[in-house]
Short mmCIF file of C-alpha atoms and ligand atoms in Angstrom, two decimals:
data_model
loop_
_atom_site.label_atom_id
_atom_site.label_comp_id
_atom_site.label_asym_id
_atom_site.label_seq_id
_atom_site.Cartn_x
_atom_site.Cartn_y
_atom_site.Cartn_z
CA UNK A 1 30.35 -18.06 141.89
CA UNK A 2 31.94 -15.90 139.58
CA UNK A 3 29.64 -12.99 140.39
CA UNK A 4 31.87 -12.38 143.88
CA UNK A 5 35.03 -11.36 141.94
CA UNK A 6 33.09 -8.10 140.34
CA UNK A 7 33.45 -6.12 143.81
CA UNK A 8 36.87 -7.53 144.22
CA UNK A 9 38.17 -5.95 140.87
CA UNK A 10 36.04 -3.28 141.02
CA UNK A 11 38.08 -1.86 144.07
CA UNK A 12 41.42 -1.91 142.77
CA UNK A 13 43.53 0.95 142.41
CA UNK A 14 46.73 -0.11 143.05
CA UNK A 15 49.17 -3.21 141.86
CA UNK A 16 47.77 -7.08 142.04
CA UNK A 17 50.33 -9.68 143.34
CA UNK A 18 49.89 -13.20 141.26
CA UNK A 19 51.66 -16.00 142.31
CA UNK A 20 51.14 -19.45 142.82
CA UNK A 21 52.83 -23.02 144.33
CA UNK A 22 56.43 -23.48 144.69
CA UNK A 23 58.02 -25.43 141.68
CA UNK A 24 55.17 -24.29 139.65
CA UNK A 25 53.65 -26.56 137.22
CA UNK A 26 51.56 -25.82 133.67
CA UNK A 27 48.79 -25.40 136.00
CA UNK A 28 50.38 -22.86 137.95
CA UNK A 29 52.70 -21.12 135.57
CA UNK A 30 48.62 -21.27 132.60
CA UNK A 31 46.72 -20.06 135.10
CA UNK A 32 49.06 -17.10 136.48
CA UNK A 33 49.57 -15.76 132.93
CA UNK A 34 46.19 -16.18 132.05
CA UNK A 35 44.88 -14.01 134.98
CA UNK A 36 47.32 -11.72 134.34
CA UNK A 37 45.70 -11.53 131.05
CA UNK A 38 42.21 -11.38 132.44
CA UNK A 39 43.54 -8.01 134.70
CA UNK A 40 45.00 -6.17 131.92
CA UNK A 41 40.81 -6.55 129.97
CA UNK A 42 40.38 -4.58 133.15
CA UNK A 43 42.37 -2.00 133.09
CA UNK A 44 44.72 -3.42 136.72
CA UNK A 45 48.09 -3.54 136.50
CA UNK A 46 49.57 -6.93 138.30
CA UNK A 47 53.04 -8.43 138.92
CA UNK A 48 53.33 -12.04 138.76
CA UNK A 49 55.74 -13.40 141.64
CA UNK A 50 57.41 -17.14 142.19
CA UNK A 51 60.53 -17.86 144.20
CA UNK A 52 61.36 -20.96 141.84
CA UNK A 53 62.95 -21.59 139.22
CA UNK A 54 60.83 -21.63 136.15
CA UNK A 55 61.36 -24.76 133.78
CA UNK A 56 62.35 -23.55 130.56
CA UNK A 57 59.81 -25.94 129.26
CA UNK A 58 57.35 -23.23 130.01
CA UNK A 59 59.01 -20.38 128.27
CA UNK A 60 56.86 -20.99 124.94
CA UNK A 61 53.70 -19.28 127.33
CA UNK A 62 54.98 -15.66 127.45
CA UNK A 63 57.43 -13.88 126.41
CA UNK A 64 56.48 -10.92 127.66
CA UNK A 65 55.76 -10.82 131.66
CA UNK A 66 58.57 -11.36 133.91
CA UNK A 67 57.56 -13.78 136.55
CA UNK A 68 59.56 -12.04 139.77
CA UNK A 69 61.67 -13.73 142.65
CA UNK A 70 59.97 -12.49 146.04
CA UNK A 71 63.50 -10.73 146.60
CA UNK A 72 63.72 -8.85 143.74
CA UNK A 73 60.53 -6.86 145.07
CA UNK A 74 60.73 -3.98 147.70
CA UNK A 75 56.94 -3.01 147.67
CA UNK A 76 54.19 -4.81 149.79
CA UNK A 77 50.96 -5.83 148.03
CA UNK A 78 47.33 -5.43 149.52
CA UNK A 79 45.63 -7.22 147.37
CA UNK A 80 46.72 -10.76 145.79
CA UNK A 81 45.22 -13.47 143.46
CA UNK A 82 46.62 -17.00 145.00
CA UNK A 83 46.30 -19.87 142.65
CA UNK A 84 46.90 -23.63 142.16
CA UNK A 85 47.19 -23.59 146.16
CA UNK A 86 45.64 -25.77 148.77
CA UNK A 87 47.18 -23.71 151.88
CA UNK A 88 49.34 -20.63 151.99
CA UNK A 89 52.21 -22.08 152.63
CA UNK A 90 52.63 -23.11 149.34
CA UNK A 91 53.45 -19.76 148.27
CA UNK A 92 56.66 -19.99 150.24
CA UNK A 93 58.44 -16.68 150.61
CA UNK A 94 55.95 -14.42 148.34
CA UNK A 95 53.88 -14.24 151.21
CA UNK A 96 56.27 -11.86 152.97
CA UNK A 97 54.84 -9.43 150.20
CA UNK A 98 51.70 -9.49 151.23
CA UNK A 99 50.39 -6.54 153.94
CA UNK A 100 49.33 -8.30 157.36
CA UNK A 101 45.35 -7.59 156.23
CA UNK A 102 46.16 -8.10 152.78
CA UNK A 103 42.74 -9.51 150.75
CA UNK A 104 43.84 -12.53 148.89
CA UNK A 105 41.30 -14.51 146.07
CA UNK A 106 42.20 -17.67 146.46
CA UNK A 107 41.24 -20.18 142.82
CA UNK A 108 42.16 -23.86 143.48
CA UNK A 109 40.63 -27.45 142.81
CA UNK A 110 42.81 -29.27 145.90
CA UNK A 111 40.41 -31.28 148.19
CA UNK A 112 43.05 -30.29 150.99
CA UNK A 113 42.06 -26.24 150.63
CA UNK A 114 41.98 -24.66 153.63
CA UNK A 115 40.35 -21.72 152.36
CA UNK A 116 42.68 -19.11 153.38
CA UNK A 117 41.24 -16.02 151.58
CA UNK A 118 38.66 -13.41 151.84
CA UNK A 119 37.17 -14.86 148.74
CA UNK A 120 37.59 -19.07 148.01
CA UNK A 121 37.06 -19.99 144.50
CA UNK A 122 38.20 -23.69 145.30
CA UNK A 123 36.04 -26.53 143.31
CA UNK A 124 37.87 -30.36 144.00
CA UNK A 125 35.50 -31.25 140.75
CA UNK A 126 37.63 -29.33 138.63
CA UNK A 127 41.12 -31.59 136.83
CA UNK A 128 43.09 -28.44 137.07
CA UNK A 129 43.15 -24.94 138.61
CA UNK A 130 42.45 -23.84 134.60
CA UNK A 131 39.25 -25.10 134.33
CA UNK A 132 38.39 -22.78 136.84
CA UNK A 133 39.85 -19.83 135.16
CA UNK A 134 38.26 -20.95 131.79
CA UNK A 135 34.79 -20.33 133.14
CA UNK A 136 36.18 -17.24 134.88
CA UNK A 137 36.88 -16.42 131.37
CA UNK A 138 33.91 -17.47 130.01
CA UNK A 139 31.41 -15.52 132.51
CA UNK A 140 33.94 -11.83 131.98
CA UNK A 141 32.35 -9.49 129.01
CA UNK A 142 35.50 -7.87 129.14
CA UNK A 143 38.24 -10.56 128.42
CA UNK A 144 37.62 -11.62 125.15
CA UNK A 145 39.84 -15.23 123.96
CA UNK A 146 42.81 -14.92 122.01
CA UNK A 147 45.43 -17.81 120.49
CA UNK A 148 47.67 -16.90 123.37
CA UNK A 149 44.97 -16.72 126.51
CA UNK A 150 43.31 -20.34 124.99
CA UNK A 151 47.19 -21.77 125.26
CA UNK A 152 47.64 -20.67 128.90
CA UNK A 153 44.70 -22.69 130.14
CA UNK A 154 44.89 -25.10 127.72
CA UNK A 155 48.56 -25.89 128.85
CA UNK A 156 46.82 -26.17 132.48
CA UNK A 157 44.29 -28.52 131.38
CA UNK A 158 46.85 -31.00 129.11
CA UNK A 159 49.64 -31.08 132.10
CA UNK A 160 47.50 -31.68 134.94
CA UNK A 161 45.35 -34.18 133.42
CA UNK A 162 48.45 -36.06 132.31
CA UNK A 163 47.63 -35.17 128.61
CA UNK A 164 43.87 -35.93 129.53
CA UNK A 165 44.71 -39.19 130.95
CA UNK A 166 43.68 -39.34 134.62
CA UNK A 167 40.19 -39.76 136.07
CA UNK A 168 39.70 -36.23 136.54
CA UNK A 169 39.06 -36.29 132.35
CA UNK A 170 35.73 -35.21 132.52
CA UNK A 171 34.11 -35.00 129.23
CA UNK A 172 33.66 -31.09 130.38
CA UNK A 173 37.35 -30.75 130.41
CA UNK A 174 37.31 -32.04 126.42
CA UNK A 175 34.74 -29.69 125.76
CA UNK A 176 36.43 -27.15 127.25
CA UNK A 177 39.61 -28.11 125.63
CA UNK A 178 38.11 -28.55 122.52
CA UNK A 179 36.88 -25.09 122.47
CA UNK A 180 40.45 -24.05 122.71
CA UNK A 181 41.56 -25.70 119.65
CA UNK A 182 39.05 -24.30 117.85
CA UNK A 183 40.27 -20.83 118.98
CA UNK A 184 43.38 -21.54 117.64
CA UNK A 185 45.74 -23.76 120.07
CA UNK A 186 47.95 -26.44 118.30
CA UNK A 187 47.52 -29.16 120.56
CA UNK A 188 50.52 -31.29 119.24
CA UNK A 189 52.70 -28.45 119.53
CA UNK A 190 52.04 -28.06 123.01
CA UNK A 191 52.01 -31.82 124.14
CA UNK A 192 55.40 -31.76 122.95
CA UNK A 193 56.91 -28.15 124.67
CA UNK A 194 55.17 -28.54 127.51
CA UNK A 195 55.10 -32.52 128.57
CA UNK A 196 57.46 -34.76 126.26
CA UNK A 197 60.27 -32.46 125.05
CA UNK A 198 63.44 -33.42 127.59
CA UNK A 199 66.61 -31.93 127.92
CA UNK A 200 69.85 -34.16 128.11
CA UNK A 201 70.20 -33.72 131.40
CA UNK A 202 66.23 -34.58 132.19
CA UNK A 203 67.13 -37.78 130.40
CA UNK A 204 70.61 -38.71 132.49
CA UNK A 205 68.57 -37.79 135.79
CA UNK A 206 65.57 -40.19 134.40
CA UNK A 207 68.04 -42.62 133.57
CA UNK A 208 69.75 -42.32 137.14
CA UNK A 209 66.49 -42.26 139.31
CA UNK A 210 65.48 -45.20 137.69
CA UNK A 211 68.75 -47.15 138.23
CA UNK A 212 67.91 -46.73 142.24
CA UNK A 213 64.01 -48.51 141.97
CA UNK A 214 63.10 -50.30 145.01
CA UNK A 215 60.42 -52.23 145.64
CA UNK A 216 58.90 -52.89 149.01
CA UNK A 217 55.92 -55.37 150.24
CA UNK A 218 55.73 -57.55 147.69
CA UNK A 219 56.45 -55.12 144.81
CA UNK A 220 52.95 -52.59 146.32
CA UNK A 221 55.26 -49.85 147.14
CA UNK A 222 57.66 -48.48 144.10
CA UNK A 223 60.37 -46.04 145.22
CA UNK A 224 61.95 -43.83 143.01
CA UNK A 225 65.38 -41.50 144.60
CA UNK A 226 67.27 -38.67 143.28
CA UNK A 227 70.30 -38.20 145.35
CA UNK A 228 72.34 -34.50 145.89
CA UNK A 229 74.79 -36.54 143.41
CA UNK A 230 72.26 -37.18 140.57
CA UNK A 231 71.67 -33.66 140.18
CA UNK A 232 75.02 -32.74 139.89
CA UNK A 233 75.98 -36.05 138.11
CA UNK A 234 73.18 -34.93 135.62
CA UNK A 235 73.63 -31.31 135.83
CA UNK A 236 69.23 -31.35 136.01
CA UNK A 237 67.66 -28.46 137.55
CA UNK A 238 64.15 -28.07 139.34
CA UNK A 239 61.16 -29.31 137.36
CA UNK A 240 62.97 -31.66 135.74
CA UNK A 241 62.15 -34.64 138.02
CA UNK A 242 58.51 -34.13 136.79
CA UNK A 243 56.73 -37.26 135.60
CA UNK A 244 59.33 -39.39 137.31
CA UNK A 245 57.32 -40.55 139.63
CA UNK A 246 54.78 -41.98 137.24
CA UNK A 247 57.24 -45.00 136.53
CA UNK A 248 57.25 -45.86 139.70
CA UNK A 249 53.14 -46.21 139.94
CA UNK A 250 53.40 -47.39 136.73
CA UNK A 251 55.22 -50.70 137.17
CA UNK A 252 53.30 -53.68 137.45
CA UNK A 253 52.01 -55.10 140.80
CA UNK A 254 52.64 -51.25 142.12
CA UNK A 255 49.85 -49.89 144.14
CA UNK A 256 51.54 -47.21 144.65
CA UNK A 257 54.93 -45.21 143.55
CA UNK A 258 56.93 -42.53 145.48
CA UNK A 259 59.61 -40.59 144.58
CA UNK A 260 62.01 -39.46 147.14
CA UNK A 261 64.61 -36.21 146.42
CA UNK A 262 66.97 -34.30 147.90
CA UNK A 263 68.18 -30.40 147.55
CA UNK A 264 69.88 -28.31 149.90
CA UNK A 265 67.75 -28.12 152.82
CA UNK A 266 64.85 -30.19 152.11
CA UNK A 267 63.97 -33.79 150.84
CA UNK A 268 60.51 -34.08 148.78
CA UNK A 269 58.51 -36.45 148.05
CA UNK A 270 55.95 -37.31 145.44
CA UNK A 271 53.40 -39.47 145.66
CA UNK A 272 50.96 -41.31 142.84
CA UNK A 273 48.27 -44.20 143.03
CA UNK A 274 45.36 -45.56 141.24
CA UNK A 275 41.80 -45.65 141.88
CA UNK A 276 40.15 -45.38 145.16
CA UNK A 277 43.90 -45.22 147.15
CA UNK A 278 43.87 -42.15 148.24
CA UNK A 279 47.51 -40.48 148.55
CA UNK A 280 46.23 -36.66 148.92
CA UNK A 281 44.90 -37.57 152.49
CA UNK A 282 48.03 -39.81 153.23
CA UNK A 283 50.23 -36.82 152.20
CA UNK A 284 48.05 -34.37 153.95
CA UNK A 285 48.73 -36.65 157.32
CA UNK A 286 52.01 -35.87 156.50
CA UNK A 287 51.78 -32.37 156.39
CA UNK A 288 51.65 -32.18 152.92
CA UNK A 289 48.46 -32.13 150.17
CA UNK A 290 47.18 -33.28 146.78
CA UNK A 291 44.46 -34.74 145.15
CA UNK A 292 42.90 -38.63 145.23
CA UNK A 293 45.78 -40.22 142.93
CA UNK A 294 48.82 -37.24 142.69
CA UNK A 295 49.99 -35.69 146.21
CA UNK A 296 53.43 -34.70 147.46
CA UNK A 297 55.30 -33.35 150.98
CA UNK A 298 58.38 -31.44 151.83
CA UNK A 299 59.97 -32.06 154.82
CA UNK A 300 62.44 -29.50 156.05
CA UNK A 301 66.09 -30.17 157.93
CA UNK A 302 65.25 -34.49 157.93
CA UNK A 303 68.04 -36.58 156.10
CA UNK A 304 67.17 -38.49 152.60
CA UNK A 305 67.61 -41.24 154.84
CA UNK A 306 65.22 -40.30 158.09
CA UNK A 307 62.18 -39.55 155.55
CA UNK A 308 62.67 -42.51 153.48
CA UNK A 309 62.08 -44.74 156.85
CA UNK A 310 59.37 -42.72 158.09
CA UNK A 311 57.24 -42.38 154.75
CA UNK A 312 57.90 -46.17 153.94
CA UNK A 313 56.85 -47.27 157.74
CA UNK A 314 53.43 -45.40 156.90
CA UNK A 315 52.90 -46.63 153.48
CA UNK A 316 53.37 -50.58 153.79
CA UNK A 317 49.64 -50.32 156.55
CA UNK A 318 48.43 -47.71 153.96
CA UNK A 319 48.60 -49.93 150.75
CA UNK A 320 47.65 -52.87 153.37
CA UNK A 321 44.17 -51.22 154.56
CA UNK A 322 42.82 -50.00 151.56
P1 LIG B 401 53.96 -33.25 142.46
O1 LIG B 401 54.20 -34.60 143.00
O2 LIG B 401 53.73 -33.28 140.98
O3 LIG B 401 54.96 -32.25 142.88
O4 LIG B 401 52.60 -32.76 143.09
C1 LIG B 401 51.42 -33.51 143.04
C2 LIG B 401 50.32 -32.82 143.83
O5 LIG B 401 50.69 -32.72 145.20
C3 LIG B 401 50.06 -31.38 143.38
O6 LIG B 401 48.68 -31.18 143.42
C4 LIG B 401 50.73 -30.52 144.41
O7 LIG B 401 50.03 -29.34 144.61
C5 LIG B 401 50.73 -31.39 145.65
N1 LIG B 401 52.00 -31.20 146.39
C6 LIG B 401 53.23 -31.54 145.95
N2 LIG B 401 54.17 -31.23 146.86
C7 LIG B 401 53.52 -30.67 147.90
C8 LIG B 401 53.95 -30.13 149.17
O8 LIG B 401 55.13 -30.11 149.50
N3 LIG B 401 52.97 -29.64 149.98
C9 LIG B 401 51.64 -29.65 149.63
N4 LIG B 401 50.76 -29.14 150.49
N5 LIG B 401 51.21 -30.15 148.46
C10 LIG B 401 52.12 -30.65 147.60
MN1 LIG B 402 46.62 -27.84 139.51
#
């Protein structure tokens, strides 16, 4: 598999474009720095780009590459590495730097993929889009491991395995993971910067999110809201409603949990579940995507309100047929 990116590097003269999903996660923010990482072993210069705000949470995993707003960019790129993505969209307005024929590499483990590159590196197997990279690692002579490289993907694995939690905790993921401590990665250290450490503000928005639970059909359905007014109330920014949702899925009787939230312009959901109810394919109905048990939509110019009645309408028969 890995074999195909050879003649894509090999052809490279000019600048890569990295990016990956809006409101990027450790997965997304791990694996960008680590390919960055993997470019400079061969010799390509790359610019990482992401129109969100990145949570400061992430800062510990460089200090040293700029991640770039879209805007702040006046070149076009013709060749681009895509990751953490199961359709294009997700890269939101980066993709306006991309040449009409541009050839994009697209590494992802979403079941939704729609393979929208030249060359697909997309494996639903894998817990994280870092798994993926540590084999890409793995099978490159030139990119030898450092302390810094193992803590990029290791902060993938760890964050989108819910600190190795979910079903997708293969005892390949361990391994791997393992592998990364012994290169040097302080595991405790990173549970802590990267998933438990909160802000004051996280903590008021928690604290007002959960105030608003609701609990529909018998207590299956959990919703979660964060209102234009928590925000400010809480002075939270982006990426600080993340593992919110998980109390919602979390309570007992709760087949499911779904957070609802609102920003200028859009309201988002996120959706979790357990076992076999799948909320990736419910999400992807919905225009969205996701894996099996985590998925989330955005739904643009549609009141808090509208998309609250139209998501709950679809979930009470979807937690009823399962
Ligand atoms: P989260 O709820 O943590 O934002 O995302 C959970 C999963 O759903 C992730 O795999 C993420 O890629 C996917 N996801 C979240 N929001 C969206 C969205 O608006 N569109 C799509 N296509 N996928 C999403
Ligand atoms: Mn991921």
């Amino acid at each position: 598999m890995w074999a195909k990116t050879v003649d894509f590097l090999n052809d490279i003269k000019e600048q890569v474009l990295i990016t990956s999903h809006l409101l990027p996660d450790g997965d997304a923010l791990g694996s960008m720095f680590a390919v960055k990482e993997i470019l400079k072993c061969y010799g390509i210069e790359s610019i990482l780009v992401n129109e969100s705000h990145i949570p400061n949470r992430f800062k510990f995993l460089n200090n040293k590459d700029k991640i770039y707003k879209p805007h702040e960019l006046a070149c076009k790129f013709k060749k681009a590495i895509i990751l953490d993505c199961g359709d294009i969209d997700r890269i939101g307005r980066s993709r306006s730097l991309l040449v009409e024929d541009a050839l994009i590499l697209n590494i992802d483990h979403h079941a939704t993929n729609t393979y929208f590159g030249q060359l697909n590196i997309v494996n639903e197997g894998a817990a994280a889009t870092c798994q993926l990279i540590f084999e890409w690692i793995n099978f490159s002579p030139k990119v030898e491991w450092s302390q810094s490289l193992a803590t990029m993907v290791y902060t993938g694995l760890v964050t989108d395995t819910g600190g190795f939690r979910h079903r997708t905790t293969t005892g390949l993921v361990l391994r791997q993971a393992a592998k990364l401590i012994d290169i040097g990665v302080n595991p405790a250290e990173i549970a802590m910067l990267a998933m438990d450490k909160v802000s004051e503000a996280q903590l008021k928005l928690l604290c007002l999110s959960l105030s608003s639970m609701e609990r529909y059909d018998e207590g299956r359905i959990t919703a979660l809201t964060i209102t234009k007014n928590m925000w400010q109330a809480s002075k939270a920014e982006e990426g600080d409603e993340e593992g919110l949702v998980s109390y919602a899925r979390n309570v007992e009787g709760s087949l499911v949990g779904v957070l609802f939230w609102e920003r200028a312009g859009l309201v988002k959901i996120s959706l979790r579940s357990f076992g076999q109810l799948n909320v990736g394919a419910f999400a992807n109905d919905l225009g969205g995507g996701g894996h099996l048990n985590a998925a989330g939509c955005t739904f643009l110019n549609q009141s808090l309100e509208q998309v609250k009645e139209l998501v709950l309408r679809k979930l009470y028969p979807f937690v009823r047929d399962r």
